Short mmCIF file of C-alpha atoms in Angstrom, two decimals:
data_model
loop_
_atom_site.label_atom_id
_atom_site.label_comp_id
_atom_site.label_asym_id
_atom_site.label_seq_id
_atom_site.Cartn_x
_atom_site.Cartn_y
_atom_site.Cartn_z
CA UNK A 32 53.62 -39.83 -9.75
CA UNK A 33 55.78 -36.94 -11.65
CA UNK A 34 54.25 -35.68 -14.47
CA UNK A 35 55.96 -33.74 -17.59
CA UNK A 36 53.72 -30.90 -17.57
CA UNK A 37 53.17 -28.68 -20.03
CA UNK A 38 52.12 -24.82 -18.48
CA UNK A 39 50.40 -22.30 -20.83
CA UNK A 40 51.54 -18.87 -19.31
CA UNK A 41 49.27 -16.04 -20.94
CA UNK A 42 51.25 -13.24 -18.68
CA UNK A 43 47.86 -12.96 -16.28
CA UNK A 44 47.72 -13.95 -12.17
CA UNK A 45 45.76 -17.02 -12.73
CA UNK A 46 48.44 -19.20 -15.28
CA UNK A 47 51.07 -18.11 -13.23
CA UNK A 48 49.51 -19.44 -10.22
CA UNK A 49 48.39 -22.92 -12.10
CA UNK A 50 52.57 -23.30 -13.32
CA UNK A 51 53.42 -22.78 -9.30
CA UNK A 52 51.06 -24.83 -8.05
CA UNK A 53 51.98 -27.48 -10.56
CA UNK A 54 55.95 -26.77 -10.20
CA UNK A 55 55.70 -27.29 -5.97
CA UNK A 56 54.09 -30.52 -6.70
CA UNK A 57 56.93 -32.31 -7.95
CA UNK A 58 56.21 -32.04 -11.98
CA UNK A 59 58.68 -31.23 -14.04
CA UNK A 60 57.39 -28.24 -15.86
CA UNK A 61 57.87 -26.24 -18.66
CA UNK A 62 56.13 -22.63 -19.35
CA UNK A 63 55.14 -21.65 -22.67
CA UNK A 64 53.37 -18.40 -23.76
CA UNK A 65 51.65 -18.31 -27.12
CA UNK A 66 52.21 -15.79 -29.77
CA UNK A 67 48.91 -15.21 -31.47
CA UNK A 68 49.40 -11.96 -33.32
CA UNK A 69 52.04 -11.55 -36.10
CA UNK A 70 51.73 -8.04 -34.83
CA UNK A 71 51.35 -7.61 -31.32
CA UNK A 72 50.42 -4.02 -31.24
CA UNK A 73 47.60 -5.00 -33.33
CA UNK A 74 45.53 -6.67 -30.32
CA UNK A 75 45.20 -4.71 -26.97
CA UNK A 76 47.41 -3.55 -25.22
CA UNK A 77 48.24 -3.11 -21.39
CA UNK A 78 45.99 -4.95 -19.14
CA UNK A 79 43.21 -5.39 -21.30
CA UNK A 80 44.04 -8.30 -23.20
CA UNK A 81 45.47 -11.40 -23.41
CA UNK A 82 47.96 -11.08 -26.64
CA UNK A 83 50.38 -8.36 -26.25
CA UNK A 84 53.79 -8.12 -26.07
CA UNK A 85 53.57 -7.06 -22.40
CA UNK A 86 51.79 -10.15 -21.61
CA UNK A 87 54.36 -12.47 -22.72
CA UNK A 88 56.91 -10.67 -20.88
CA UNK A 89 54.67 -11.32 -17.71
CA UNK A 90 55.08 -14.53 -18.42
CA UNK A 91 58.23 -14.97 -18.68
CA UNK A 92 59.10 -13.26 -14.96
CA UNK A 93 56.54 -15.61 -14.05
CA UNK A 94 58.46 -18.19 -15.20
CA UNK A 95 61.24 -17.21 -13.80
CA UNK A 96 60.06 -16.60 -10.48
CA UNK A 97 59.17 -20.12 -10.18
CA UNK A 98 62.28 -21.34 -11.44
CA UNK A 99 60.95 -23.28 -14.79
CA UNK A 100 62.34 -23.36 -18.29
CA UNK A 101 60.24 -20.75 -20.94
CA UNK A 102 59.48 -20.69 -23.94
CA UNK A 103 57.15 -18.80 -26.51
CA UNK A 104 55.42 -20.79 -29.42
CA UNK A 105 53.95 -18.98 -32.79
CA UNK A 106 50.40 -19.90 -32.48
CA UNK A 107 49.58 -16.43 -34.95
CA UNK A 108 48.80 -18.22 -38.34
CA UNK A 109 46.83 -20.46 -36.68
CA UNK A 110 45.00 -18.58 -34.19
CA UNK A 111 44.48 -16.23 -37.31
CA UNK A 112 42.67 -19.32 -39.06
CA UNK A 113 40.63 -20.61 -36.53
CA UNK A 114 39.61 -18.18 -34.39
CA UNK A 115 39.77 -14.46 -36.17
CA UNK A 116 38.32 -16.04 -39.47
CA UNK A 117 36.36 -18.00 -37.82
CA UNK A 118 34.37 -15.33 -35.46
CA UNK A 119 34.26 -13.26 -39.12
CA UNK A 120 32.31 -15.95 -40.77
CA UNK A 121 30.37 -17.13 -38.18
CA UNK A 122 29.07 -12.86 -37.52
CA UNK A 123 28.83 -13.03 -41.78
CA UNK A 124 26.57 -15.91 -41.77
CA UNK A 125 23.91 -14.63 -39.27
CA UNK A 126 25.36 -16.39 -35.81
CA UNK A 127 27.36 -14.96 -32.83
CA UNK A 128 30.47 -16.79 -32.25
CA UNK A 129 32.37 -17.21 -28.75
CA UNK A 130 36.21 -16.30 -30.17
CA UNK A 131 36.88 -17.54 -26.50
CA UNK A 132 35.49 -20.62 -26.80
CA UNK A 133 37.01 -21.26 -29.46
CA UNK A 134 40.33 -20.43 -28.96
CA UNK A 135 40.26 -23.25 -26.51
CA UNK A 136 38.86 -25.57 -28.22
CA UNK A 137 41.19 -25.26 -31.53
CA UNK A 138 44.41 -23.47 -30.22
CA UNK A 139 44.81 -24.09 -26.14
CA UNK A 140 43.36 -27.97 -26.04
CA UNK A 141 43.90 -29.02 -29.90
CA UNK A 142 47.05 -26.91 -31.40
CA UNK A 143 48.87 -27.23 -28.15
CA UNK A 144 47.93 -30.26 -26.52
CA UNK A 145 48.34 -32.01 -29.66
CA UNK A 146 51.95 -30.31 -29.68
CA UNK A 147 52.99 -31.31 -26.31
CA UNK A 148 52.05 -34.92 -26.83
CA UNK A 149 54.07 -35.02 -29.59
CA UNK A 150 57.06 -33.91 -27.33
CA UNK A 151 56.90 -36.37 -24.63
CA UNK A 152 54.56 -33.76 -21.98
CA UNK A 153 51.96 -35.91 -20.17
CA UNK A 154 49.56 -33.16 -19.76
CA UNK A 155 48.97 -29.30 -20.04
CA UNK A 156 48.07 -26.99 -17.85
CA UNK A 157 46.18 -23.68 -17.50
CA UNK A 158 45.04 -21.07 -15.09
CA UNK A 159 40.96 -21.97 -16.05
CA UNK A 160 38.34 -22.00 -12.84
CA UNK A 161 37.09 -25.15 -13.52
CA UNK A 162 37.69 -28.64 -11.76
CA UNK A 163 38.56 -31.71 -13.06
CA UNK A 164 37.61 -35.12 -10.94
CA UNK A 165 38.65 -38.51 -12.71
CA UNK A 166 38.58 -36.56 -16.36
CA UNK A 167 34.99 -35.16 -15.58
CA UNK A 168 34.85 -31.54 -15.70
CA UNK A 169 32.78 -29.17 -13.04
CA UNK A 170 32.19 -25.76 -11.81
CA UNK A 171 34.73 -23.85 -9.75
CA UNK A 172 33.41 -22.78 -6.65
CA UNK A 173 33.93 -18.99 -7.69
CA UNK A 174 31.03 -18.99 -9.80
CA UNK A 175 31.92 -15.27 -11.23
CA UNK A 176 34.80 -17.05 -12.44
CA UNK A 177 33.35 -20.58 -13.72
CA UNK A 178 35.03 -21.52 -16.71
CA UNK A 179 33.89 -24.97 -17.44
CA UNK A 180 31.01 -23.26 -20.00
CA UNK A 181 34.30 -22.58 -22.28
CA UNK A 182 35.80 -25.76 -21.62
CA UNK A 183 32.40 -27.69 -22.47
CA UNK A 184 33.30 -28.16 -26.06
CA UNK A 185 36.42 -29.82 -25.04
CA UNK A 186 36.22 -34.14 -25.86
CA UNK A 187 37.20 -36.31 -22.99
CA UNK A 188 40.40 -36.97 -24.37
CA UNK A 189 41.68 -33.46 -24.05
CA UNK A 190 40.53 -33.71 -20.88
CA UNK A 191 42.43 -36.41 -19.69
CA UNK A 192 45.64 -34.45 -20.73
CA UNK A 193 44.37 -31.87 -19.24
CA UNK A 194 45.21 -30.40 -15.62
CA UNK A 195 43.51 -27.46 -13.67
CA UNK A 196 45.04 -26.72 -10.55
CA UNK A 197 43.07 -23.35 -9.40
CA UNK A 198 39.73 -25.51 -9.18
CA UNK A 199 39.04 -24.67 -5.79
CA UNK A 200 40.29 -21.80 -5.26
CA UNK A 201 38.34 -18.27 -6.03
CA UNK A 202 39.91 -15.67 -7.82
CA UNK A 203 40.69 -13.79 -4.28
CA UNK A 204 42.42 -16.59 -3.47
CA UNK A 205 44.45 -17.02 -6.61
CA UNK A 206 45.71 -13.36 -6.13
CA UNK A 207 46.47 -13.83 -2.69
CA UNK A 208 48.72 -16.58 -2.98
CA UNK A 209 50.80 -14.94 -6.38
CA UNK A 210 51.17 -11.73 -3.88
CA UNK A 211 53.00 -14.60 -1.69
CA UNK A 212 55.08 -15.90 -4.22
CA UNK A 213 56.25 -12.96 -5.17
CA UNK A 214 54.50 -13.11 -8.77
CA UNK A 215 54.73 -9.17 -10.14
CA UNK A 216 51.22 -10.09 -11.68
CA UNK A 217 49.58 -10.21 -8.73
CA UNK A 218 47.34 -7.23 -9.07
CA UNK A 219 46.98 -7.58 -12.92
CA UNK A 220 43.58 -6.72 -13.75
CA UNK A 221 42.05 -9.48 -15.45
CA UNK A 222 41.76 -9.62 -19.77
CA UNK A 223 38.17 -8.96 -20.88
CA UNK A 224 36.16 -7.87 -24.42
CA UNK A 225 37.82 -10.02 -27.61
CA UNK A 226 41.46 -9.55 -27.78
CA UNK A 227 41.96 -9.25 -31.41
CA UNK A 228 39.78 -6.20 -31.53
CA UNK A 229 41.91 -3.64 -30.59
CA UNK A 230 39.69 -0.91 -29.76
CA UNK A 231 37.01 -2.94 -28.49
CA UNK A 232 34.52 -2.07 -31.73
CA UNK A 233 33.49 -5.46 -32.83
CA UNK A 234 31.23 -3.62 -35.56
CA UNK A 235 34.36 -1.60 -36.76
CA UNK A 236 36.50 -4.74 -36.60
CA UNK A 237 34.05 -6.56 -39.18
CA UNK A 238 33.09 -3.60 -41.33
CA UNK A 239 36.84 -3.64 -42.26
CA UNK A 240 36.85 -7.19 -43.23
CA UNK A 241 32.85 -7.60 -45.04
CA UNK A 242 32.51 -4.43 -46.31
CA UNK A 243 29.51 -2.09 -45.90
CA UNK A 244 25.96 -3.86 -46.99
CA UNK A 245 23.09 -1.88 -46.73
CA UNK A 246 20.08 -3.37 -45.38
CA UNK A 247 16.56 -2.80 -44.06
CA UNK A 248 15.53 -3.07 -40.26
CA UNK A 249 12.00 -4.70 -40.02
CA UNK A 250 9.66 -4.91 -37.47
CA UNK A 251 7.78 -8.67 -36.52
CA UNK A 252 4.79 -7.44 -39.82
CA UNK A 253 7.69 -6.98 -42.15
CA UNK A 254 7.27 -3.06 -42.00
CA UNK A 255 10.83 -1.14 -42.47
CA UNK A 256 11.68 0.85 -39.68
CA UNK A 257 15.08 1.31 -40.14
CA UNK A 258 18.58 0.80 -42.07
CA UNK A 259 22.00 -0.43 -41.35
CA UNK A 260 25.40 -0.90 -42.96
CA UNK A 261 25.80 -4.91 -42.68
CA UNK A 262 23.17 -6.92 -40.70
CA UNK A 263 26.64 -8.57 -38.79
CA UNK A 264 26.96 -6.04 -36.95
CA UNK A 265 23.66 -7.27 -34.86
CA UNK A 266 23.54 -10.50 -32.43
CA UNK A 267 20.00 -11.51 -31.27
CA UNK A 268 18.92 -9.68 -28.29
CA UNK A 269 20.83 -6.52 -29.01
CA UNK A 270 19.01 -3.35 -27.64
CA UNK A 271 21.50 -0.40 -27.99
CA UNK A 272 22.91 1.12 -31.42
CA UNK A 273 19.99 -0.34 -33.35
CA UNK A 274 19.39 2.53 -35.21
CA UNK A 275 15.80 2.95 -35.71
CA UNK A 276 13.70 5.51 -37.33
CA UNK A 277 10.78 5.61 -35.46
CA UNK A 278 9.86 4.42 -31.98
CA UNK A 279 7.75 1.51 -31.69
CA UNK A 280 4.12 2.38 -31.24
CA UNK A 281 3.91 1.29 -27.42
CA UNK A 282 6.87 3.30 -26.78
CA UNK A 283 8.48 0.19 -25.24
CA UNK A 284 12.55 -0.78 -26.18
CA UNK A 285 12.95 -3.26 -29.05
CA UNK A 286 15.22 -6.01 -29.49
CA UNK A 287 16.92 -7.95 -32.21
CA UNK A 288 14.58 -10.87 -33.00
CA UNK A 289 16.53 -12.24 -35.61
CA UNK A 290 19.62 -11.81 -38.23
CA UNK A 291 19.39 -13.15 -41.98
CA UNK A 292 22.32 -13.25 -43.65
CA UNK A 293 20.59 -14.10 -47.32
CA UNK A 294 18.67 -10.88 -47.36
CA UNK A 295 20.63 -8.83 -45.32
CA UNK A 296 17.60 -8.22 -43.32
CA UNK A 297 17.63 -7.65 -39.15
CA UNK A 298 14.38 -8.26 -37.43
CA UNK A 299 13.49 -6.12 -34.21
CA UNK A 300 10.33 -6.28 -31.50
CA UNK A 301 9.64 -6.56 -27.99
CA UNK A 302 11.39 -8.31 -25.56
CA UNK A 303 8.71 -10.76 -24.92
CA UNK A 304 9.63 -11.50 -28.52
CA UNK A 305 12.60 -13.14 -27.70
CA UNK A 306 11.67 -15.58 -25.01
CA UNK A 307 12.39 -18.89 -26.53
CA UNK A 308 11.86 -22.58 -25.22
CA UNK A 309 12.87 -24.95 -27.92
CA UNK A 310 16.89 -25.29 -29.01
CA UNK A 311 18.02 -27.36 -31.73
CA UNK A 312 21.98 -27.44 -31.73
CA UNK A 313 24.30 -29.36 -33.61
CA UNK A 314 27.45 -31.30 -33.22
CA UNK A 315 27.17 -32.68 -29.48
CA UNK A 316 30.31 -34.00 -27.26
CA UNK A 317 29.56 -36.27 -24.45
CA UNK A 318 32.64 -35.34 -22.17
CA UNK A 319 31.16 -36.32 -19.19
CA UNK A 320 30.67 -39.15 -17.03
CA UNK A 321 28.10 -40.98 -18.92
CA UNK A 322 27.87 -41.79 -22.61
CA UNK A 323 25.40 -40.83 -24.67
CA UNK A 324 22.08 -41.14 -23.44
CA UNK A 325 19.65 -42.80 -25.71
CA UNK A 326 16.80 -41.74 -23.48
CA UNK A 327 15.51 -37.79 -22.84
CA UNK A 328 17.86 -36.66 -20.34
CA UNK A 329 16.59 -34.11 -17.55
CA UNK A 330 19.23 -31.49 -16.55
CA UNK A 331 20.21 -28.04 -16.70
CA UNK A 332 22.03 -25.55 -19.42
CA UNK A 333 23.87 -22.68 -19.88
CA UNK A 334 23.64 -20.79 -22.85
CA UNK A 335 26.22 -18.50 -22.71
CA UNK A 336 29.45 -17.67 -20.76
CA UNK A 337 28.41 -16.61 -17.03
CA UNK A 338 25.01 -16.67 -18.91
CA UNK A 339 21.59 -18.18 -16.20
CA UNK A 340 21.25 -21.41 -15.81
CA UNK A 341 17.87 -23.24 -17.24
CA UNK A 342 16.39 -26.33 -16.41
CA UNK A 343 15.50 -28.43 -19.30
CA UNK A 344 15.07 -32.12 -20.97
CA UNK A 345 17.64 -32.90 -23.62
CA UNK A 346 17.15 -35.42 -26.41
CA UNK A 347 19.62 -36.55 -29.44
CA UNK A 348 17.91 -36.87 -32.28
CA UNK A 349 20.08 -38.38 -35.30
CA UNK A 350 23.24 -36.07 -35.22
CA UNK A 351 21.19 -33.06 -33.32
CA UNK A 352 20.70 -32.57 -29.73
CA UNK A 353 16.80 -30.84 -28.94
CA UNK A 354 16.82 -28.81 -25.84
CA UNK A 355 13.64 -28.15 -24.18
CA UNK A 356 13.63 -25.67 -21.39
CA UNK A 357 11.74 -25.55 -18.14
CA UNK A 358 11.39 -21.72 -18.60
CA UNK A 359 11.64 -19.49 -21.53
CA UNK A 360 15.06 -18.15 -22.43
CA UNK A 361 15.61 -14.64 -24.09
CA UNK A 362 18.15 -13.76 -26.02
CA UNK A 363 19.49 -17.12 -27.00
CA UNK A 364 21.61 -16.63 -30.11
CA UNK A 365 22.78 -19.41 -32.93
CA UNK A 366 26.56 -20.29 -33.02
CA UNK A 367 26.79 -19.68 -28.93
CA UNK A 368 26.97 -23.20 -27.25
CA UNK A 369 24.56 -25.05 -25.24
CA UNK A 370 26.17 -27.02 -22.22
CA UNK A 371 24.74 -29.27 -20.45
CA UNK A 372 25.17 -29.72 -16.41
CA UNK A 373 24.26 -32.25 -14.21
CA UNK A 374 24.22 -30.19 -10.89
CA UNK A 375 27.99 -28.97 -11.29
CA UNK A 376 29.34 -31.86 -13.12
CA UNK A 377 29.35 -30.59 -17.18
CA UNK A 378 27.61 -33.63 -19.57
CA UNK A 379 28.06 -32.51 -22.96
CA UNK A 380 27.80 -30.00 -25.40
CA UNK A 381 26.78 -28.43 -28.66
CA UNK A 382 26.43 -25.73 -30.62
CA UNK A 383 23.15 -23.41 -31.43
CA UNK A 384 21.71 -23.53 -34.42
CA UNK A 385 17.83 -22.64 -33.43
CA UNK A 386 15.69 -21.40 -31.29
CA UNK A 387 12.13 -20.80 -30.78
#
């Protein structure tokens, strides 16, 4: 059956790829690359990002290439909202935010999807690794290249508008077949670090926007051995730039333990400090191919993107999902997600909101 497809063409190797792919199946397909900056040379620039004004141009040769109609949609004001003032709060209020995450959760497979809908387009599609089997989302087999943590937060209703054509295919793969087609991106090294950050200083980036707020560093007794300018600039399990005055007694690294926002305080110590084996995280989605289970559920979880894998026993308790791993974790930091796998196949999802 023909589909009216909906392709979201960021300008890199793997969208274009998905739009073809889609395009020589018979669906009649449309490319569209978002505009998420009002000011394009404000986000990276070149290959390093994903929001330039090069990038849409890639997109549009793309496009062209594979013979589909293009057009470019002004996602800025809302990316703006949900994902750049959302990763400020979330770093002002003591958690680390994914901004990638999020952009697909709230712009790709909510701002968009809900768009195309709206327009008549059965589905949309993008260049993720990830499968999708029946609506049930899985790993790709490149598993530098698994996506499906980022697309964990996603409800099974987006996913059944959703399509993913590069599921089985590795990244090599991917660029070997846009080399084929002629696709100029090709050999376009792949986006990486946040792409609203233009320089790549996430500490910068937010000093701009909170303002400077002295603080003390602590050690696990409460003693001050250090200061910074604004405890967001710290996400648990940080080791470099910490700033501290003396070295700990045992001459060993130290770690951030823990961020409070309220005092302004960051809290630093071994490693063996941060090993963790208890999660509490909120707001779950059950996206996968059973329902909510009303029993403690044995499986594995990632913590963060192309983060290990832990086994673990997951229970729902009121509107909270407790996590208890097979193994401690380390470094497992509040506002990162917590998705669930059964084998490959993803379960559900939720978001950190403590560890210990």
């Amino acid at each position: 059956m023909s589909l009216r497809v909906l392709a979201a063409m960021s300008g890199g190797v793997d969208s274009a790829v998905a739009a073809a792919r889609v395009a020589e199946a018979g669906h009649d397909v449309t490319g569209v690359h978002l505009a998420l900056s009002a000011n394009p040379q404000s986000y990276r620039t070149g290959a390093r990002g994903c929001c330039t004004i090069e990038d849409s141009r890639d997109a549009r040769r793309a496009a062209d290439v594979i013979g589909i109609p293009f057009y470019i949609w002004d996602m800025a004001e809302r990316f703006h909202r949900d994902v750049v003032e959302d990763f400020v709060s979330e770093y002002a209020a003591g958690r680390t935010p994914n901004p990638c995450l999020r952009c697909n959760e709230k712009i790709k497979f909510a701002a968009v999807l809900d768009r195309a809908l709206a327009l008549g387009f059965d589905a949309v599609v993008t260049g993720h690794h990830a499968r999708l089997v029946d609506g049930v989302l899985s790993r790709s087999p490149d598993e530098g290249k698994d996506q499906s943590y980022v697309l964990g937060v996603l409800t099974r209703e987006q996913l059944r508008h959703a399509l993913f054509p590069l599921g089985d295919s590795t990244k090599a793969q991917v660029r070997e077949e846009a080399a084929r087609r002629g696709l100029m991106v090709a050999d376009k090294p792949d986006s990486h670090d946040i792409c609203f950050i233009a320089d790549g200083d996430t500490r910068g980036f937010l000093a701009d926007r909170l303002g400077t707020e002295p603080g003390p560093i602590v050690d696990e007794s409460g003693e001050v051995v250090g200061s910074h300018e604004g405890a967001y600039g710290f996400t648990v399990g940080q080791r470099k730039g910490l700033r501290i005055a003396r070295p700990a007694p045992d001459g060993r690294p130290r770690y951030v333990l823990s961020i409070e926002p309220v005092s302004n305080t960051v809290t630093v110590g071994p490693r063996s400090s941060l090993q963790v084996t208890s999660i509490v995280a909120t707001r779950p989605i059950w996206n996968g191919p059973v329902d909510e289970p009303r029993e403690p559920l044995a499986c594995t979880v990632q913590l963060r993107a192309h983060g290990e894998v832990y086994g673990c026993r997951a229970q729902v308790s009121g509107d909270e999902l407790h996590i208890t791993l097979d193994a401690p974790a380390t470094g497992v930091a509040a506002g990162q997600a917590a998705v669930l796998y059964a084998g490959d196949t993803v379960i559900g999802s939720a978001t950190i909101a403590a560890a210990s």
